[in-house]
Each structure stands twice: as structure tokens, then as C-alpha cells.
Amino acid sequence: MKIYNSLTRKKEEFVPITPGEIKMYVCGPTVYNYFHIGNGRTFIIFDTIRRYFEYRGYKVKYVQNFTDIDDKMIKRANEEGTTVKDVGDKYIQEYYKDADGLNIKRASINPRATEFVEDIIEFISGLIEKGYAYEVDGDVYFRTNKFESYGQLIGQNLEDLKVGARINVDERKEDPMDFALWKAQKPGEPAWDSPWGKGRPGWHIECSCMAKKLLGETIDIHAGGVDLTFPHHENEIAQSEALTGKKFANYWMHGAFLNINNQKMSKSLNNFLTAREILKDYSADVVRFLMLSGHYRSPLNFSDDLLESAKSSVERMYNAISNLENLIDEVEKEKMDDNEREYLKSLDVYRQKYIEKMDDDFNTADAITAIFDLIKDINTNISINSSKELCQEVLSLIRELGSPLGILQNSTKLSLEDEVEELIRQRQEARKNKNFALADKIRDDLKARNIILEDTPQGVRWKIIK
Ligand code: AMP
Ligand code: ZN
């Protein structure tokens, strides 16, 4: 399997530290608001990559943090007249609702920064002991000058970075590039006791610390959106490698932005659409299809046209699923014959194509094309004369290839419950329109199927009589 490694700027063969296992850390959201579909793109990309590793037989330990203490959290708590802890609790719950709605698998662990403050203090103390950090007036800074390979991820040396950076010159820092590991408490801010007085952790240190604590000193993959490359990930490398003397992450992966009118979708530009807004009108399959229809390292320009076209593509895929589900109920032949067995074997070319594309740095766009090619083949070759077994096999092949992408897992058949609820709704509608003949017919048809409707003060109830 090949992965583009942002650290070496090359596609490399993927070799895990422990055969068959992957330790993966993905920078998660700051939980001060509902997440938008730009964040959603990054979450979906790495969820898909994790699912694909699992599809290829790896055991993945997947850690995605919640940043639950920072300036934005404090501001939101003040606006809502509540505590930073409550803001975190609330938006973590909301995160799960939306992430579940987008069919994003739950991480193995979702650590909260505030639950690791003791470990963070220990981490920072270790850096001070080794001369990589220093304290000024209750703040602690990382001494970038001492970490020789600072700038390795962004591919610049410290001097070039200083020229390019617009950094506030803070007289108290030894060097303008030094960054905060610990921030002394300001009035009204939540704070923890530390050897440097009351304060709170900086943002970068939380990820270094939680990755080390939960996954170990060297991890396989560290990932996040491309905006995190510098300074966040650069600083994570500096902190972790300065403390342990070991390589922090073997592969760094960065997902490109979701744009709107070629501008990054972001809260500050106020050009965003929340995950829950889009999920009101479109299914998780459609949103994921949209996000995965381009390469994860290429920016994707969001538009209504793109969304509609994703919707019709997903409909085409589900038409094939619906057709197969109906055939499974209708065909007469049960078992595959030799010809069908041969035919089923021939479909393996699509699985191989799909794997070849996904193995090449997760080319989801071409993997989707392989699914469409499979569907085209099935549509021309499967019919009412096929066997039930063949229909089931090809349906499970479609679902197998959809699963790493987090799509194509739904049934197009209504459950009995959904069907009866729908008929009850139609009957109520008919009564409202004084179409009693239709209302009675619906009730009688259900009765013929041993389903009895009862009108109660709480509404219509139904039961099956045996
Ligand atoms: P934040 O809550 O802003 O820290 O962002 C959480 C994750 O979403 C990070 O990995 C960001 O890189 C990513 N992200 C933010 N905006 C976008 C965007 N417009 N497109 C893709 N990813 C984004
Ligand atoms: Zn991070």
C-alpha cells in the first residue's frame, strides 16, 4: 500500500510499526460549536482511510481528540453564560449526533484535553529539564532554537521561517518563533495548578501528550486538515521528539480543504454549512460520495450543482441495489449454476481494480469508478432468470466495496414497520380529504395481511394478529 507522506513529500510504501496493527492519531474539533462540512470533509476522509485499513485486515487504534480548552471555548462559555466544561460537554454530544449522521465510525478513543492536564504538566516539566523549554512569568515556551530539525514538516529552516512569519514580537520570549506550552491564567479563565502557577495548556502540547499517552512514543500515522501542517503539526513534532528522542510519527497525512467559491469554508469567513443543515436534505451516502469523489489531497469546491450530481450518482447506485433486492424476492432459481459461478468470478476484476486504486494513496475517485463499472456489468447481466444465490452474491460485493467508503449499506426495502406507518399516514390523509372509500380500503388491505388498526385517543395503533 502506498501513502503520500507530507513529511518526505513522497508517496511511500506503508510499513506499520507492528505488523497488522496501525496506531493513528487525527486532530479533532475544538468543541465550541456545531461542526461544518469543511471539518466534515476531513473527518470523512480519515474515517474512510481507517475503514479501508480495516478492510485490508489491519487492526486500527484510532484516536481523535476533542480540544475542549482554548480561547474560542472560553469566549463561547462567556457568551452562553456558562462554563467551559459545559460548552465542551454540550458540543461533544452534538459532535456525536452529526458524526453518526454522516456515518463516521466512532474512534477507538476520543480523549478530551482537559482530562490529560496532569500528563501535560509532566510532559512540559520533562521538556524544561532537557532544556527545550523555559518559563517566564507563569508562561512556558518551547525553545525552537534548540530543536535542530524545526521546520522539517513545512520544509523550511528556522531562519526562513522567521523571515516569512508574521509573528508578534513578544519581548519575554527568547526567540519570536518560540511557542506556548503553558499559558498563565488571565482573569476569569479556567485554570489548573502547575509548578509555574495557575494556568492552562497550549493547543499543540495536548496532541503530543495524548498521542504519546494513548498510542506510544512513535505512532504510525498522524493526520489532520492541511491548515494544521504549520505551526500545529510542526510544533507537535518538535515537542514530542525533543522529549523522547524518538521519531514521533512515521507518516503524516493532510486532507485538502473543502472550499466555497474557491475560498476555504470556515467559521471566520461565515461561508459555512453545518453538517446538520446538509443532513436535513441529503443522506450520509450523498455527502460522503461528494467528499470522496475527488482526491483527498485536492481541494474540493463545494456547490449545489456538485451536491445534486452526487445525489443522482448515489441514486443510480441504489437503483442497482433495489433491483437486486427485488430480484432476490422474485427469482425462481435458488442456486448458482456453473455459468453463474464463472460470471461471479469474472466480477473479481472490479474488486481488484478498486483495491489497486485505494492502495495507491486512497484514490477514492477511481475506486468509485470501479464500483460504477461493476454496477454497469451487473445491470446488463443479471435478470429475472438469474439465481437467488447469484443476486445475493453480487449485492454483497456492491456492499463490500461501498463499506470502506461508508456508503451503499442501506436497504431500499421498507421494513414492515415503515410500510405500515406510511399506510396509516395515507389513511389519515384520505380521511382528512373525506375520501372514506380509500381510507377503508387501506384498512381492509392491512386486515387481509392480519394487521389490525385501532383508533385510540393517542392516535392510530396497529398490531399483528396471528
Ligand atoms: P477545528 O475545529 O477548526 O480545529 O477543525 C477541525 C478539523 O477540521 C481540522 O483537522 C481542520 O484542519 C479541519 N478543517 C477546518 N476547516 C476545513 C475545511 N474548510 N476543509 C477541510 N477541513 C477543514
Ligand atoms: Zn492536534
XYZ file of C-alpha atoms and ligand atoms in Angstrom:
490
model
C 0.000 0.000 0.000
C 1.284 3.454 -0.832
C 0.716 6.607 1.204
C 1.760 10.147 0.383
C 3.818 11.230 3.381
C 3.756 15.008 3.913
C 6.993 14.706 5.882
C 9.052 13.352 2.989
C 6.804 14.833 0.296
C 6.773 11.433 -1.415
C 4.474 8.501 -1.911
C 5.925 5.711 0.188
C 5.222 2.052 0.754
C 3.302 1.797 4.003
C 5.047 -0.314 6.652
C 3.411 -0.374 10.095
C 5.498 -0.492 13.277
C 3.769 -3.691 14.374
C 2.677 -5.973 11.533
C -1.107 -5.967 11.138
C -1.659 -3.047 13.505
C -1.964 0.693 12.986
C -1.685 3.452 15.532
C -3.366 6.520 14.083
C -3.947 9.960 15.587
C -6.229 12.516 13.926
C -6.598 16.082 15.184
C -10.217 16.554 16.103
C -12.511 19.537 16.524
C -12.468 22.366 19.008
C -15.841 21.740 20.608
C -17.306 25.231 20.838
C -19.839 24.937 18.033
C -21.560 22.554 15.615
C -19.065 21.366 13.036
C -19.340 22.435 9.412
C -18.982 20.277 6.321
C -15.412 21.579 5.812
C -14.476 19.930 9.117
C -16.743 17.105 7.987
C -14.648 16.552 4.873
C -11.537 15.986 6.985
C -13.378 13.660 9.386
C -14.884 11.683 6.481
C -11.524 11.387 4.694
C -9.736 9.890 7.679
C -12.727 7.769 8.651
C -12.600 6.311 5.122
C -8.855 5.699 5.365
C -9.332 3.966 8.698
C -12.180 1.848 7.288
C -10.050 0.906 4.299
C -7.176 -0.208 6.540
C -9.681 -2.373 8.399
C -10.980 -3.735 5.100
C -7.396 -4.733 4.279
C -7.187 -6.654 7.546
C -5.392 -4.184 9.822
C -6.384 -3.639 13.407
C -6.573 0.147 13.761
C -6.310 2.035 17.021
C -7.847 5.332 16.007
C -7.554 8.313 18.338
C -9.286 11.605 17.575
C -9.123 14.259 20.256
C -11.544 16.932 21.360
C -9.902 20.290 22.036
C -12.006 21.426 24.972
C -9.900 24.262 26.339
C -8.751 27.270 24.286
C -9.618 30.902 23.603
C -12.663 30.056 21.470
C -14.036 27.769 24.170
C -13.618 30.476 26.808
C -15.270 33.079 24.581
C -18.218 30.784 23.878
C -18.662 29.988 27.591
C -18.790 33.716 28.353
C -21.295 34.327 25.534
C -23.529 31.485 26.718
C -23.136 32.478 30.362
C -21.904 29.020 31.238
C -18.658 27.180 31.975
C -16.028 25.937 29.547
C -16.742 22.408 30.814
C -20.448 22.740 29.940
C -19.665 24.101 26.481
C -17.388 21.098 25.918
C -19.967 18.590 27.198
C -22.674 20.078 25.020
C -20.765 20.259 21.737
C -19.189 16.835 22.199
C -22.710 15.393 22.347
C -23.646 17.416 19.275
C -20.477 16.230 17.520
C -21.513 12.604 18.018
C -25.004 13.274 16.653
C -23.633 14.804 13.453
C -20.743 12.368 13.054
C -23.150 9.431 13.472
C -25.420 11.125 10.943
C -22.528 11.176 8.467
C -21.849 7.502 9.169
C -18.443 8.304 10.663
C -17.318 5.361 12.771
C -16.692 6.115 16.420
C -12.977 6.466 17.171
C -11.317 3.880 19.410
C -10.782 6.744 21.839
C -11.882 10.408 21.837
C -9.697 11.945 24.538
C -10.532 15.386 25.931
C -7.561 17.666 26.506
C -8.814 18.702 29.953
C -8.645 15.091 31.127
C -4.903 14.994 30.470
C -3.724 18.147 32.229
C -1.553 16.224 34.718
C 0.158 14.335 31.909
C 0.639 17.577 30.014
C 2.305 19.168 33.049
C 4.611 16.164 33.318
C 5.413 16.413 29.590
C 6.264 20.112 29.877
C 8.383 19.514 33.000
C 10.349 16.930 31.021
C 10.984 19.474 28.272
C 12.187 22.056 30.811
C 14.535 19.502 32.386
C 16.037 18.761 28.996
C 16.496 22.446 28.234
C 13.858 22.512 25.484
C 11.502 24.822 27.359
C 11.651 27.804 29.695
C 9.299 29.627 31.989
C 8.579 33.372 32.003
C 6.023 34.915 34.372
C 3.950 31.752 34.616
C 4.025 31.045 30.867
C 6.153 28.232 29.477
C 7.603 28.394 25.945
C 9.271 25.865 23.696
C 12.851 26.801 22.771
C 12.730 26.324 18.989
C 16.409 27.227 18.512
C 17.448 24.163 20.447
C 15.431 21.744 18.306
C 17.618 21.437 15.254
C 15.185 19.966 12.780
C 12.441 22.542 13.473
C 10.750 23.251 10.130
C 11.144 19.721 8.761
C 7.433 19.228 8.080
C 6.874 22.527 6.329
C 10.237 22.107 4.595
C 11.900 25.350 5.707
C 14.657 26.105 8.170
C 14.162 28.304 11.194
C 15.773 31.377 9.609
C 13.498 31.251 6.525
C 10.502 30.718 8.739
C 11.328 33.821 10.755
C 11.548 35.921 7.625
C 8.241 34.612 6.306
C 6.280 34.615 9.519
C 4.124 37.431 10.769
C 4.745 36.864 14.421
C 4.121 39.144 17.302
C 7.396 40.097 18.845
C 6.997 39.330 22.495
C 9.939 40.664 24.464
C 9.574 37.925 27.026
C 10.302 35.177 24.500
C 13.907 34.273 23.715
C 13.027 33.915 20.071
C 9.966 35.085 18.140
C 9.344 31.511 16.859
C 9.082 30.068 20.368
C 5.536 28.930 21.103
C 3.490 28.496 24.269
C 3.301 25.161 26.057
C 1.583 26.565 29.144
C -0.378 29.818 29.497
C -0.628 31.641 32.802
C -4.185 32.292 33.956
C -5.817 35.550 32.900
C -8.710 36.941 34.945
C -11.891 34.924 34.520
C -10.207 31.998 32.788
C -10.387 28.384 33.966
C -7.032 27.223 35.342
C -5.181 24.258 36.796
C -2.376 24.246 39.374
C 1.096 23.688 37.984
C 4.736 24.147 39.005
C 4.542 27.516 37.166
C 1.394 28.722 38.925
C -2.208 28.533 37.792
C -2.750 28.255 34.067
C -3.800 26.061 31.171
C -2.121 24.015 28.441
C -1.362 25.408 24.984
C -3.046 23.765 21.994
C -0.080 21.953 20.411
C 1.065 20.193 23.569
C -2.269 18.481 24.125
C -1.972 16.433 20.911
C 1.681 15.486 21.550
C 0.799 14.386 25.045
C -2.374 12.443 24.254
C -0.781 10.693 21.266
C 2.128 9.562 23.454
C -0.080 8.522 26.324
C -2.644 6.620 24.247
C -0.601 5.308 21.312
C 3.057 5.376 22.379
C 6.174 7.406 21.641
C 6.253 6.537 17.941
C 2.975 6.227 16.061
C 2.251 5.079 12.521
C 0.085 7.871 11.162
C -0.666 11.379 12.299
C -3.328 13.214 10.323
C -5.409 16.362 10.082
C -6.508 19.091 7.710
C -3.802 20.801 5.650
C -4.112 24.013 7.686
C -2.677 22.167 10.666
C 0.676 21.437 8.981
C 2.177 24.617 10.324
C 2.501 25.521 13.092
C 0.392 22.855 14.836
C 1.960 19.670 13.482
C 5.429 21.161 13.216
C 5.223 22.046 16.892
C 3.894 18.622 17.805
C 6.953 17.039 16.178
C 9.302 19.419 17.994
C 7.734 18.785 21.422
C 7.443 15.011 21.083
C 10.838 14.353 19.536
C 12.607 16.733 21.931
C 11.161 14.822 24.872
C 11.552 11.227 23.722
C 14.488 11.477 21.309
C 12.446 9.200 19.019
C 10.619 9.760 15.768
C 7.081 10.917 16.581
C 5.057 9.765 13.544
C 6.217 7.705 10.577
C 3.602 9.060 8.160
C 1.956 12.465 8.151
C -1.255 12.800 6.163
C -3.085 16.020 5.347
C -6.525 16.398 3.832
C -7.179 19.328 1.487
C -9.842 21.929 2.119
C -13.457 21.972 1.256
C -13.877 25.360 -0.409
C -16.816 27.537 -1.334
C -16.263 29.859 -4.297
C -12.623 28.759 -4.103
C -12.280 30.041 -0.543
C -11.783 27.828 2.479
C -15.047 27.037 4.202
C -14.600 28.418 7.694
C -16.434 29.842 10.626
C -14.473 33.075 10.487
C -15.423 33.741 6.837
C -19.014 32.871 7.654
C -19.312 30.863 4.428
C -20.091 27.561 6.076
C -22.859 24.999 6.077
C -23.158 22.815 9.156
C -23.285 19.051 8.917
C -26.756 19.022 10.412
C -28.060 21.550 7.889
C -26.963 19.426 4.951
C -28.231 16.215 6.569
C -31.746 17.676 6.641
C -31.901 17.446 2.853
C -29.284 14.889 1.842
C -28.338 11.438 3.060
C -24.974 10.495 4.545
C -24.349 8.494 1.365
C -24.715 11.630 -0.756
C -22.492 13.792 1.447
C -19.803 11.123 1.681
C -19.988 10.455 -2.054
C -19.456 14.167 -2.668
C -16.452 14.323 -0.327
C -14.876 11.183 -1.754
C -15.499 11.955 -5.416
C -12.228 13.917 -5.507
C -8.785 13.002 -4.218
C -8.264 13.764 -0.551
C -5.189 15.886 -1.311
C -7.030 18.070 -3.848
C -9.221 20.960 -2.763
C -12.899 20.383 -3.462
C -15.077 23.299 -4.411
C -18.494 22.805 -2.850
C -21.562 23.855 -4.846
C -25.248 22.959 -5.080
C -24.634 21.502 -8.541
C -21.968 19.195 -7.173
C -24.314 18.139 -4.412
C -27.150 17.409 -6.836
C -24.858 15.464 -9.090
C -23.646 13.408 -6.088
C -27.292 12.767 -5.276
C -28.084 11.416 -8.714
C -24.950 9.247 -8.726
C -25.933 7.722 -5.404
C -29.461 7.169 -6.752
C -28.014 5.249 -9.699
C -26.094 3.037 -7.287
C -29.153 2.432 -5.125
C -31.251 1.636 -8.212
C -28.934 -1.299 -8.789
C -29.269 -2.314 -5.139
C -33.046 -2.012 -5.293
C -33.158 -4.080 -8.460
C -31.122 -6.831 -6.803
C -33.197 -6.742 -3.629
C -36.355 -7.181 -5.698
C -34.839 -9.991 -7.754
C -33.854 -11.816 -4.575
C -37.567 -11.933 -3.682
C -38.768 -12.748 -7.166
C -36.421 -15.109 -8.991
C -37.307 -18.782 -9.152
C -33.904 -20.421 -9.365
C -32.275 -20.854 -5.960
C -28.666 -21.924 -6.533
C -25.943 -20.785 -8.919
C -25.086 -22.969 -11.885
C -21.582 -23.323 -13.364
C -22.045 -20.414 -15.756
C -23.129 -18.148 -12.968
C -20.225 -19.243 -10.825
C -17.896 -18.297 -13.674
C -19.667 -14.990 -14.086
C -19.328 -14.206 -10.381
C -15.617 -14.983 -10.553
C -15.270 -12.608 -13.518
C -16.565 -9.751 -11.345
C -13.427 -10.010 -9.230
C -11.687 -7.713 -11.738
C -13.710 -4.828 -10.278
C -12.699 -5.711 -6.736
C -9.068 -5.876 -7.850
C -9.336 -2.535 -9.643
C -10.911 -0.985 -6.587
C -8.154 -2.312 -4.305
C -5.448 -1.209 -6.721
C -6.836 2.349 -6.699
C -7.357 2.523 -2.941
C -3.918 1.014 -2.321
C -2.467 3.894 -4.309
C -2.781 6.627 -1.689
C -6.550 6.184 -1.310
C -7.728 7.166 -4.751
C -11.389 7.147 -3.804
C -12.494 8.814 -7.045
C -11.157 5.953 -9.172
C -12.394 3.406 -6.648
C -15.905 4.831 -7.131
C -15.474 4.443 -10.908
C -14.678 0.750 -10.319
C -17.976 0.403 -8.414
C -19.861 2.038 -11.290
C -18.190 -0.318 -13.768
C -19.262 -3.246 -11.622
C -22.825 -1.933 -11.499
C -22.931 -1.487 -15.276
C -21.824 -5.088 -15.732
C -24.413 -6.374 -13.273
C -27.204 -4.330 -14.814
C -26.630 -5.941 -18.191
C -26.052 -9.485 -16.972
C -28.369 -10.110 -14.043
C -32.052 -10.665 -14.706
C -35.145 -12.492 -13.547
C -33.554 -15.641 -14.977
C -30.583 -15.406 -12.590
C -30.438 -17.436 -9.391
C -31.190 -16.015 -5.973
C -27.723 -17.031 -4.809
C -26.028 -15.042 -7.590
C -28.164 -11.975 -6.847
C -27.190 -12.212 -3.179
C -23.518 -12.598 -4.018
C -23.371 -9.585 -6.323
C -25.354 -7.489 -3.854
C -22.864 -8.322 -1.139
C -19.994 -7.432 -3.498
C -21.502 -3.962 -4.030
C -21.901 -3.547 -0.290
C -18.365 -4.826 0.325
C -16.869 -2.159 -1.950
C -19.144 0.538 -0.517
C -18.269 -0.254 3.066
C -14.768 1.358 3.286
C -16.296 4.496 1.750
C -19.125 4.355 4.301
C -21.787 4.171 1.575
C -24.218 1.678 -0.007
C -25.098 -0.161 3.185
C -28.801 0.744 3.327
C -31.654 -1.390 2.184
C -34.122 0.015 -0.330
C -36.834 -2.200 1.117
C -39.110 -0.639 3.651
C -39.305 -2.519 6.916
C -42.801 -3.746 7.825
C -42.939 -1.025 10.459
C -42.074 1.758 7.980
C -44.547 0.390 5.474
C -47.438 0.217 7.927
C -46.654 3.691 9.299
C -46.705 5.017 5.738
C -50.068 3.358 5.016
C -51.510 4.756 8.243
C -50.321 8.193 7.178
C -52.016 7.767 3.792
C -55.228 6.622 5.505
C -55.273 9.695 7.751
C -54.705 11.886 4.722
C -57.586 10.167 2.885
C -59.905 10.706 5.862
C -58.953 14.351 6.061
C -59.895 14.688 2.400
C -63.154 12.837 3.114
C -62.049 10.031 0.800
C -63.531 7.365 3.061
C -63.530 4.720 0.357
C -59.727 4.915 0.136
C -59.354 5.036 3.932
C -61.455 1.883 4.284
C -59.578 0.156 1.519
C -56.250 0.764 3.223
C -57.636 -0.628 6.476
C -59.134 -3.680 4.735
C -55.936 -4.391 2.782
C -53.980 -4.358 6.033
C -56.566 -6.583 7.683
C -56.132 -9.076 4.866
C -52.467 -9.203 5.929
C -53.523 -9.785 9.588
C -52.642 -6.220 10.560
C -55.317 -4.535 12.637
C -55.609 -0.771 13.077
C -57.083 0.696 16.251
C -58.099 4.317 16.549
C -57.205 5.495 20.054
C -57.153 8.967 21.656
C -53.337 8.822 21.344
C -53.548 8.208 17.607
C -53.668 5.145 15.433
C -52.123 1.972 16.821
C -51.515 -1.252 14.954
C -50.947 -4.872 15.821
C -50.434 -8.145 14.051
C -52.908 -10.912 14.864
C -51.792 -14.451 14.430
P -11.100 22.988 14.018
O -12.307 22.618 14.831
O -11.184 24.299 13.341
O -9.814 22.805 14.831
O -11.008 21.938 12.819
C -11.132 20.534 12.951
C -10.568 19.856 11.721
O -11.238 20.300 10.526
C -9.072 20.149 11.477
O -8.428 18.945 11.071
C -9.084 21.165 10.344
O -7.919 21.081 9.576
C -10.298 20.718 9.542
N -10.894 21.779 8.703
C -11.295 23.028 9.074
N -11.827 23.721 8.016
C -11.767 22.877 6.940
C -12.163 22.977 5.556
N -12.745 24.069 5.052
N -11.956 21.908 4.763
C -11.390 20.763 5.250
N -11.001 20.611 6.543
C -11.177 21.648 7.380
Zn -3.626 18.261 17.012
